[in-house]
Amino acid sequence: MSDPLPGRTLPRPPAVDGWPLPDPASCLAGLAYSTPPGARPLELDLHRPATSDVPPPVVLYLHGGGWAAGDRRWVGAQPGATVFAELTGAGFAVAALDYRLSSEARWPAQLDDVRAAVEFLRTRAPELGIDATRIGVWGESAGGHLALLLGVSGAGLGPVVSWYAPTDLTTLAGDGGTDPDDPASREALLLGAPVSAVPDRAADASPVHRVVADVVRGRRFLVLHGEDDRFVAARQGERVVRALDGAGALVEQRSWPGADHLWLGHATAAAEALTATVRFFTDHL
């Protein structure tokens, strides 16, 4: 989503080079889960609990970055290794993965990639020491969009957590006050054309338009958003909550007044969102 308004440059996380690295004793780093034709090998890091008497359930983590940037080592503005420790400390394995960015491949390559990661985890579960019958999905921003798409796809996955995710690309620009005809917007770069030129493709790439009652009925979703998000308007979260609730899904929602994208501008939203996420997976995965 490009933004012509001054002062609305999408916030970026700090450089990852100075961040704590995963502990090699508890993380299998750089596992190649897929090599799409003509593309780089796609990798994931599997963070594991320090001790576990049984194979742990898995949380699949999908990073944000407007589909154009980012990697598996960061969670919003926080180092991934620090955040993932909260989940591994609660007994979960975390599979944090890279997927093809919009500069590398157009939609639906990104969804194909995360589906390939699920298949990799299921196929390799015995040697990885995980319980692949219990996989939850969590994503932030663009990764939350992909997490919701997995959740409404009938892929046999567990609970889904979405942080400040785009949910309806056909209304994303209007909700945020940007230009749907902009060929340089993040959604245009994902789709290969401005949303106004490819409305059917934009709808196909939107979780809201893929909700089917027979698929989502009884499934659990947690949708978290900042009420003052300037980059993915809070209305996007409200749209998917209405769609899921109307189709019989079990949806929990929370928003934070004053919180911008990445939870910026709110002193406690990031910590509270992480606590809610860990609790949700503890209760339902």
mmCIF file of C-alpha atoms in Angstrom:
data_model
loop_
_atom_site.group_PDB
_atom_site.id
_atom_site.type_symbol
_atom_site.label_atom_id
_atom_site.label_comp_id
_atom_site.label_asym_id
_atom_site.label_seq_id
_atom_site.Cartn_x
_atom_site.Cartn_y
_atom_site.Cartn_z
ATOM 1 C CA MET A 1 0.000 0.000 0.000
ATOM 2 C CA SER A 2 1.798 3.143 -1.104
ATOM 3 C CA ASP A 3 0.902 6.279 0.761
ATOM 4 C CA PRO A 4 0.933 9.780 -0.720
ATOM 5 C CA LEU A 5 0.412 11.424 2.669
ATOM 6 C CA PRO A 6 3.468 12.911 4.424
ATOM 7 C CA GLY A 7 4.615 11.109 7.525
ATOM 8 C CA ARG A 8 3.008 7.816 6.601
ATOM 9 C CA THR A 9 5.991 5.757 5.572
ATOM 10 C CA LEU A 10 5.458 2.150 6.580
ATOM 11 C CA PRO A 11 7.518 1.520 9.723
ATOM 12 C CA ARG A 12 10.364 -0.937 9.355
ATOM 13 C CA PRO A 13 11.938 -3.076 12.051
ATOM 14 C CA PRO A 14 15.569 -2.577 13.014
ATOM 15 C CA ALA A 15 18.263 -4.366 11.031
ATOM 16 C CA VAL A 16 18.348 -7.992 12.068
ATOM 17 C CA ASP A 17 22.135 -8.347 12.014
ATOM 18 C CA GLY A 18 22.468 -7.175 15.609
ATOM 19 C CA TRP A 19 19.611 -9.234 16.972
ATOM 20 C CA PRO A 20 19.999 -12.349 19.104
ATOM 21 C CA LEU A 21 20.449 -15.478 17.042
ATOM 22 C CA PRO A 22 18.455 -18.647 17.693
ATOM 23 C CA ASP A 23 20.069 -21.027 20.150
ATOM 24 C CA PRO A 24 21.411 -23.898 18.011
ATOM 25 C CA ALA A 25 20.598 -26.287 20.843
ATOM 26 C CA SER A 26 16.898 -25.484 20.575
ATOM 27 C CA CYS A 27 16.502 -24.355 16.961
ATOM 28 C CA LEU A 28 16.895 -26.212 13.691
ATOM 29 C CA ALA A 29 17.782 -23.245 11.482
ATOM 30 C CA GLY A 30 17.695 -22.940 7.714
ATOM 31 C CA LEU A 31 15.640 -26.014 6.852
ATOM 32 C CA ALA A 32 14.826 -25.897 3.131
ATOM 33 C CA TYR A 33 11.146 -26.755 2.850
ATOM 34 C CA SER A 34 10.609 -25.979 -0.837
ATOM 35 C CA THR A 35 12.456 -24.875 -3.962
ATOM 36 C CA PRO A 36 9.901 -23.529 -6.451
ATOM 37 C CA PRO A 37 10.991 -23.656 -10.116
ATOM 38 C CA GLY A 38 13.338 -20.783 -10.872
ATOM 39 C CA ALA A 39 13.279 -19.540 -7.284
ATOM 40 C CA ARG A 40 15.633 -19.551 -4.317
ATOM 41 C CA PRO A 41 15.314 -22.353 -1.768
ATOM 42 C CA LEU A 42 12.729 -21.365 0.816
ATOM 43 C CA GLU A 43 13.770 -21.971 4.411
ATOM 44 C CA LEU A 44 12.251 -22.181 7.842
ATOM 45 C CA ASP A 45 13.657 -22.177 11.351
ATOM 46 C CA LEU A 46 12.138 -24.672 13.768
ATOM 47 C CA HIS A 47 12.336 -23.366 17.336
ATOM 48 C CA ARG A 48 11.703 -26.165 19.840
ATOM 49 C CA PRO A 49 10.930 -26.325 23.555
ATOM 50 C CA ALA A 50 13.972 -27.006 25.716
ATOM 51 C CA THR A 51 12.346 -30.116 27.153
ATOM 52 C CA SER A 52 9.309 -32.091 26.105
ATOM 53 C CA ASP A 53 8.234 -35.609 26.985
ATOM 54 C CA VAL A 54 6.099 -35.834 23.844
ATOM 55 C CA PRO A 55 6.361 -34.254 20.389
ATOM 56 C CA PRO A 56 5.126 -30.665 20.799
ATOM 57 C CA PRO A 57 2.375 -29.024 18.752
ATOM 58 C CA VAL A 58 3.537 -26.492 16.183
ATOM 59 C CA VAL A 59 2.788 -22.825 15.618
ATOM 60 C CA LEU A 60 3.501 -21.836 12.014
ATOM 61 C CA TYR A 61 4.678 -18.205 12.012
ATOM 62 C CA LEU A 62 4.321 -15.996 8.902
ATOM 63 C CA HIS A 63 6.155 -12.658 8.863
ATOM 64 C CA GLY A 64 4.876 -9.310 7.649
ATOM 65 C CA GLY A 65 6.380 -6.693 5.367
ATOM 66 C CA GLY A 66 3.661 -5.805 2.865
ATOM 67 C CA TRP A 67 4.425 -9.003 0.885
ATOM 68 C CA ALA A 68 7.472 -7.070 -0.369
ATOM 69 C CA ALA A 69 9.956 -7.233 2.519
ATOM 70 C CA GLY A 70 10.715 -8.981 5.771
ATOM 71 C CA ASP A 71 11.927 -12.409 6.746
ATOM 72 C CA ARG A 72 11.373 -15.150 9.287
ATOM 73 C CA ARG A 73 13.673 -13.564 11.890
ATOM 74 C CA TRP A 74 11.405 -10.702 12.912
ATOM 75 C CA VAL A 75 7.971 -10.229 14.431
ATOM 76 C CA GLY A 76 6.808 -6.704 13.767
ATOM 77 C CA ALA A 77 9.403 -4.458 15.412
ATOM 78 C CA GLN A 78 10.732 -7.212 17.683
ATOM 79 C CA PRO A 79 13.444 -9.863 17.225
ATOM 80 C CA GLY A 80 11.827 -13.178 16.464
ATOM 81 C CA ALA A 81 14.066 -15.263 18.716
ATOM 82 C CA THR A 82 12.900 -13.274 21.744
ATOM 83 C CA VAL A 83 9.217 -13.506 20.821
ATOM 84 C CA PHE A 84 9.317 -17.175 19.901
ATOM 85 C CA ALA A 85 10.826 -17.984 23.300
ATOM 86 C CA GLU A 86 7.446 -17.114 24.824
ATOM 87 C CA LEU A 87 5.820 -19.846 22.745
ATOM 88 C CA THR A 88 8.529 -22.461 23.194
ATOM 89 C CA GLY A 89 8.440 -21.736 26.912
ATOM 90 C CA ALA A 90 4.747 -22.621 26.830
ATOM 91 C CA GLY A 91 5.508 -25.972 25.193
ATOM 92 C CA PHE A 92 5.092 -25.179 21.491
ATOM 93 C CA ALA A 93 7.459 -25.589 18.589
ATOM 94 C CA VAL A 94 7.534 -22.572 16.273
ATOM 95 C CA ALA A 95 8.151 -22.975 12.543
ATOM 96 C CA ALA A 96 9.083 -19.500 11.271
ATOM 97 C CA LEU A 97 9.368 -19.439 7.506
ATOM 98 C CA ASP A 98 10.270 -17.302 4.538
ATOM 99 C CA TYR A 99 8.005 -17.179 1.499
ATOM 100 C CA ARG A 100 8.475 -15.607 -1.927
ATOM 101 C CA LEU A 101 8.113 -11.834 -1.863
ATOM 102 C CA SER A 102 6.151 -9.887 -4.447
ATOM 103 C CA SER A 103 9.387 -8.931 -6.235
ATOM 104 C CA GLU A 104 10.057 -12.645 -6.742
ATOM 105 C CA ALA A 105 6.628 -13.990 -7.665
ATOM 106 C CA ARG A 106 3.056 -12.802 -7.983
ATOM 107 C CA TRP A 107 0.005 -14.047 -6.168
ATOM 108 C CA PRO A 108 -0.826 -16.897 -5.448
ATOM 109 C CA ALA A 109 2.820 -17.970 -5.052
ATOM 110 C CA GLN A 110 2.884 -16.820 -1.426
ATOM 111 C CA LEU A 111 -0.065 -19.016 -0.466
ATOM 112 C CA ASP A 112 1.471 -21.908 -2.396
ATOM 113 C CA ASP A 113 4.643 -21.485 -0.348
ATOM 114 C CA VAL A 114 2.995 -21.552 3.062
ATOM 115 C CA ARG A 115 0.972 -24.601 2.017
ATOM 116 C CA ALA A 116 4.240 -26.277 1.000
ATOM 117 C CA ALA A 117 5.625 -25.525 4.457
ATOM 118 C CA VAL A 118 2.639 -27.230 6.083
ATOM 119 C CA GLU A 119 3.176 -30.286 3.901
ATOM 120 C CA PHE A 120 6.896 -30.318 4.775
ATOM 121 C CA LEU A 121 6.128 -30.276 8.499
ATOM 122 C CA ARG A 122 3.601 -33.068 8.144
ATOM 123 C CA THR A 123 5.851 -35.236 6.009
ATOM 124 C CA ARG A 124 8.978 -34.727 8.124
ATOM 125 C CA ALA A 125 7.300 -34.671 11.542
ATOM 126 C CA PRO A 126 8.892 -37.892 12.897
ATOM 127 C CA GLU A 127 12.469 -36.770 12.267
ATOM 128 C CA LEU A 128 11.720 -33.197 13.372
ATOM 129 C CA GLY A 129 10.202 -34.465 16.604
ATOM 130 C CA ILE A 130 6.942 -32.511 16.320
ATOM 131 C CA ASP A 131 3.244 -33.324 16.470
ATOM 132 C CA ALA A 132 2.102 -32.301 12.998
ATOM 133 C CA THR A 133 -1.478 -33.307 13.740
ATOM 134 C CA ARG A 134 -1.624 -30.119 15.836
ATOM 135 C CA ILE A 135 -0.546 -27.119 13.766
ATOM 136 C CA GLY A 136 -1.754 -23.614 14.538
ATOM 137 C CA VAL A 137 -1.032 -20.585 12.368
ATOM 138 C CA TRP A 138 0.005 -17.083 13.402
ATOM 139 C CA GLY A 139 0.914 -14.169 11.185
ATOM 140 C CA GLU A 140 1.402 -10.437 11.415
ATOM 141 C CA SER A 141 0.396 -7.892 8.756
ATOM 142 C CA ALA A 142 0.956 -9.545 5.339
ATOM 143 C CA GLY A 143 1.711 -12.766 7.196
ATOM 144 C CA GLY A 144 -1.590 -12.431 9.040
ATOM 145 C CA HIS A 145 -3.287 -12.187 5.657
ATOM 146 C CA LEU A 146 -1.661 -15.482 4.636
ATOM 147 C CA ALA A 147 -2.495 -17.064 8.001
ATOM 148 C CA LEU A 148 -6.171 -16.211 7.543
ATOM 149 C CA LEU A 149 -6.105 -17.598 4.008
ATOM 150 C CA LEU A 150 -4.752 -20.880 5.357
ATOM 151 C CA GLY A 151 -7.381 -20.826 8.073
ATOM 152 C CA VAL A 152 -10.308 -20.482 5.674
ATOM 153 C CA SER A 153 -8.915 -22.973 3.154
ATOM 154 C CA GLY A 154 -9.909 -26.222 4.805
ATOM 155 C CA ALA A 155 -6.288 -27.348 5.138
ATOM 156 C CA GLY A 156 -7.000 -29.287 8.325
ATOM 157 C CA LEU A 157 -5.118 -26.839 10.522
ATOM 158 C CA GLY A 158 -5.796 -25.722 14.072
ATOM 159 C CA PRO A 159 -6.458 -22.252 15.488
ATOM 160 C CA VAL A 160 -5.411 -19.109 13.620
ATOM 161 C CA VAL A 161 -4.084 -15.832 15.047
ATOM 162 C CA SER A 162 -3.980 -12.672 12.942
ATOM 163 C CA TRP A 163 -2.177 -9.470 13.924
ATOM 164 C CA TYR A 164 -3.228 -6.255 12.049
ATOM 165 C CA ALA A 165 -3.773 -8.123 8.775
ATOM 166 C CA PRO A 166 -5.179 -6.988 5.431
ATOM 167 C CA THR A 167 -8.313 -9.082 4.950
ATOM 168 C CA ASP A 168 -10.059 -7.584 1.907
ATOM 169 C CA LEU A 169 -7.797 -6.292 -0.842
ATOM 170 C CA THR A 170 -10.799 -4.927 -2.741
ATOM 171 C CA THR A 171 -11.443 -2.394 0.045
ATOM 172 C CA LEU A 172 -7.945 -2.001 1.488
ATOM 173 C CA ALA A 173 -7.161 1.276 -0.270
ATOM 174 C CA GLY A 174 -10.559 2.778 0.486
ATOM 175 C CA ASP A 175 -10.374 1.792 4.132
ATOM 176 C CA GLY A 176 -6.956 3.390 4.448
ATOM 177 C CA GLY A 177 -7.465 6.457 2.279
ATOM 178 C CA THR A 178 -4.994 5.429 -0.438
ATOM 179 C CA ASP A 179 -5.329 5.080 -4.212
ATOM 180 C CA PRO A 180 -6.698 1.768 -5.589
ATOM 181 C CA ASP A 181 -5.302 2.725 -9.022
ATOM 182 C CA ASP A 182 -1.723 3.054 -7.768
ATOM 183 C CA PRO A 183 0.477 0.535 -9.644
ATOM 184 C CA ALA A 184 3.180 0.869 -6.970
ATOM 185 C CA SER A 185 0.960 -0.054 -4.020
ATOM 186 C CA ARG A 186 1.916 -3.148 -2.087
ATOM 187 C CA GLU A 187 -1.262 -4.931 -3.087
ATOM 188 C CA ALA A 188 -0.668 -4.051 -6.765
ATOM 189 C CA LEU A 189 2.851 -5.462 -6.571
ATOM 190 C CA LEU A 190 1.433 -8.634 -5.036
ATOM 191 C CA LEU A 191 -1.310 -9.032 -7.642
ATOM 192 C CA GLY A 192 0.683 -7.841 -10.659
ATOM 193 C CA ALA A 193 -1.689 -4.934 -11.382
ATOM 194 C CA PRO A 194 -3.654 -2.262 -9.507
ATOM 195 C CA VAL A 195 -6.615 -3.616 -7.576
ATOM 196 C CA SER A 196 -9.012 -1.574 -9.702
ATOM 197 C CA ALA A 197 -7.728 -3.359 -12.828
ATOM 198 C CA VAL A 198 -7.986 -6.903 -11.418
ATOM 199 C CA PRO A 199 -10.929 -6.925 -8.985
ATOM 200 C CA ASP A 200 -11.535 -10.658 -9.337
ATOM 201 C CA ARG A 201 -7.901 -11.437 -8.572
ATOM 202 C CA ALA A 202 -8.011 -9.089 -5.586
ATOM 203 C CA ALA A 203 -11.114 -10.836 -4.264
ATOM 204 C CA ASP A 204 -9.483 -14.242 -4.745
ATOM 205 C CA ALA A 205 -6.534 -13.038 -2.649
ATOM 206 C CA SER A 206 -8.805 -11.789 0.158
ATOM 207 C CA PRO A 207 -9.659 -13.928 3.204
ATOM 208 C CA VAL A 208 -13.026 -12.166 3.535
ATOM 209 C CA HIS A 209 -14.090 -13.414 0.108
ATOM 210 C CA ARG A 210 -12.941 -16.987 0.771
ATOM 211 C CA VAL A 211 -14.964 -17.625 3.924
ATOM 212 C CA VAL A 212 -17.222 -20.663 3.451
ATOM 213 C CA ALA A 213 -19.476 -21.793 6.280
ATOM 214 C CA ASP A 214 -18.921 -25.511 5.693
ATOM 215 C CA VAL A 215 -15.158 -24.967 6.052
ATOM 216 C CA VAL A 216 -14.877 -22.513 8.948
ATOM 217 C CA ARG A 217 -17.833 -23.498 11.115
ATOM 218 C CA GLY A 218 -16.536 -24.305 14.604
ATOM 219 C CA ARG A 219 -12.948 -23.296 13.796
ATOM 220 C CA ARG A 220 -11.170 -20.844 16.087
ATOM 221 C CA PHE A 221 -9.712 -17.489 15.100
ATOM 222 C CA LEU A 222 -8.136 -14.678 17.125
ATOM 223 C CA VAL A 223 -8.086 -11.300 15.345
ATOM 224 C CA LEU A 224 -5.980 -8.523 16.928
ATOM 225 C CA HIS A 225 -5.630 -4.973 15.584
ATOM 226 C CA GLY A 226 -4.635 -1.456 16.593
ATOM 227 C CA GLU A 227 -7.521 0.981 16.402
ATOM 228 C CA ASP A 228 -5.271 3.730 15.015
ATOM 229 C CA ASP A 229 -3.448 1.625 12.416
ATOM 230 C CA ARG A 230 -2.616 3.988 9.539
ATOM 231 C CA PHE A 231 -1.384 1.275 7.185
ATOM 232 C CA VAL A 232 -3.984 -1.478 7.535
ATOM 233 C CA ALA A 233 -7.127 0.179 8.835
ATOM 234 C CA ALA A 234 -8.857 -1.448 11.788
ATOM 235 C CA ARG A 235 -11.906 -1.862 9.538
ATOM 236 C CA GLN A 236 -10.005 -4.658 7.802
ATOM 237 C CA GLY A 237 -10.022 -6.669 11.022
ATOM 238 C CA GLU A 238 -13.681 -5.902 11.579
ATOM 239 C CA ARG A 239 -14.547 -7.122 8.080
ATOM 240 C CA VAL A 240 -13.062 -10.569 8.588
ATOM 241 C CA VAL A 241 -14.543 -10.897 12.074
ATOM 242 C CA ARG A 242 -18.024 -10.260 10.650
ATOM 243 C CA ALA A 243 -17.484 -12.721 7.810
ATOM 244 C CA LEU A 244 -16.157 -15.479 10.067
ATOM 245 C CA ASP A 245 -18.760 -14.938 12.758
ATOM 246 C CA GLY A 246 -21.539 -15.002 10.179
ATOM 247 C CA ALA A 247 -20.248 -18.325 8.863
ATOM 248 C CA GLY A 248 -20.221 -19.990 12.276
ATOM 249 C CA ALA A 249 -16.541 -19.731 13.166
ATOM 250 C CA LEU A 250 -15.541 -19.203 16.792
ATOM 251 C CA VAL A 251 -13.948 -15.772 16.646
ATOM 252 C CA GLU A 252 -12.265 -13.751 19.363
ATOM 253 C CA GLN A 253 -11.338 -10.140 18.715
ATOM 254 C CA ARG A 254 -9.377 -7.487 20.550
ATOM 255 C CA SER A 255 -8.249 -4.007 19.572
ATOM 256 C CA TRP A 256 -6.074 -1.366 21.222
ATOM 257 C CA PRO A 257 -6.978 2.349 21.101
ATOM 258 C CA GLY A 258 -3.980 4.435 20.106
ATOM 259 C CA ALA A 259 -2.034 1.521 18.620
ATOM 260 C CA ASP A 260 -0.647 1.965 15.110
ATOM 261 C CA HIS A 261 0.757 -0.712 12.820
ATOM 262 C CA LEU A 262 3.276 -3.012 14.555
ATOM 263 C CA TRP A 263 1.616 -1.899 17.814
ATOM 264 C CA LEU A 264 3.590 1.346 17.639
ATOM 265 C CA GLY A 265 2.354 4.221 19.761
ATOM 266 C CA HIS A 266 0.977 2.018 22.543
ATOM 267 C CA ALA A 267 3.127 1.148 25.535
ATOM 268 C CA THR A 268 1.694 -2.297 26.263
ATOM 269 C CA ALA A 269 -0.132 -3.507 23.133
ATOM 270 C CA ALA A 270 2.740 -5.636 21.796
ATOM 271 C CA ALA A 271 3.208 -7.479 25.090
ATOM 272 C CA GLU A 272 -0.533 -7.890 25.611
ATOM 273 C CA ALA A 273 -1.032 -9.180 22.065
ATOM 274 C CA LEU A 274 1.730 -11.745 22.553
ATOM 275 C CA THR A 275 0.256 -12.855 25.881
ATOM 276 C CA ALA A 276 -3.167 -13.226 24.248
ATOM 277 C CA THR A 277 -1.619 -15.209 21.399
ATOM 278 C CA VAL A 278 0.198 -17.650 23.685
ATOM 279 C CA ARG A 279 -2.925 -18.103 25.806
ATOM 280 C CA PHE A 280 -5.084 -18.707 22.728
ATOM 281 C CA PHE A 281 -2.811 -21.462 21.450
ATOM 282 C CA THR A 282 -2.511 -22.937 24.950
ATOM 283 C CA ASP A 283 -6.289 -23.121 25.241
ATOM 284 C CA HIS A 284 -7.101 -24.356 21.751
ATOM 285 C CA LEU A 285 -4.145 -26.120 20.085
#
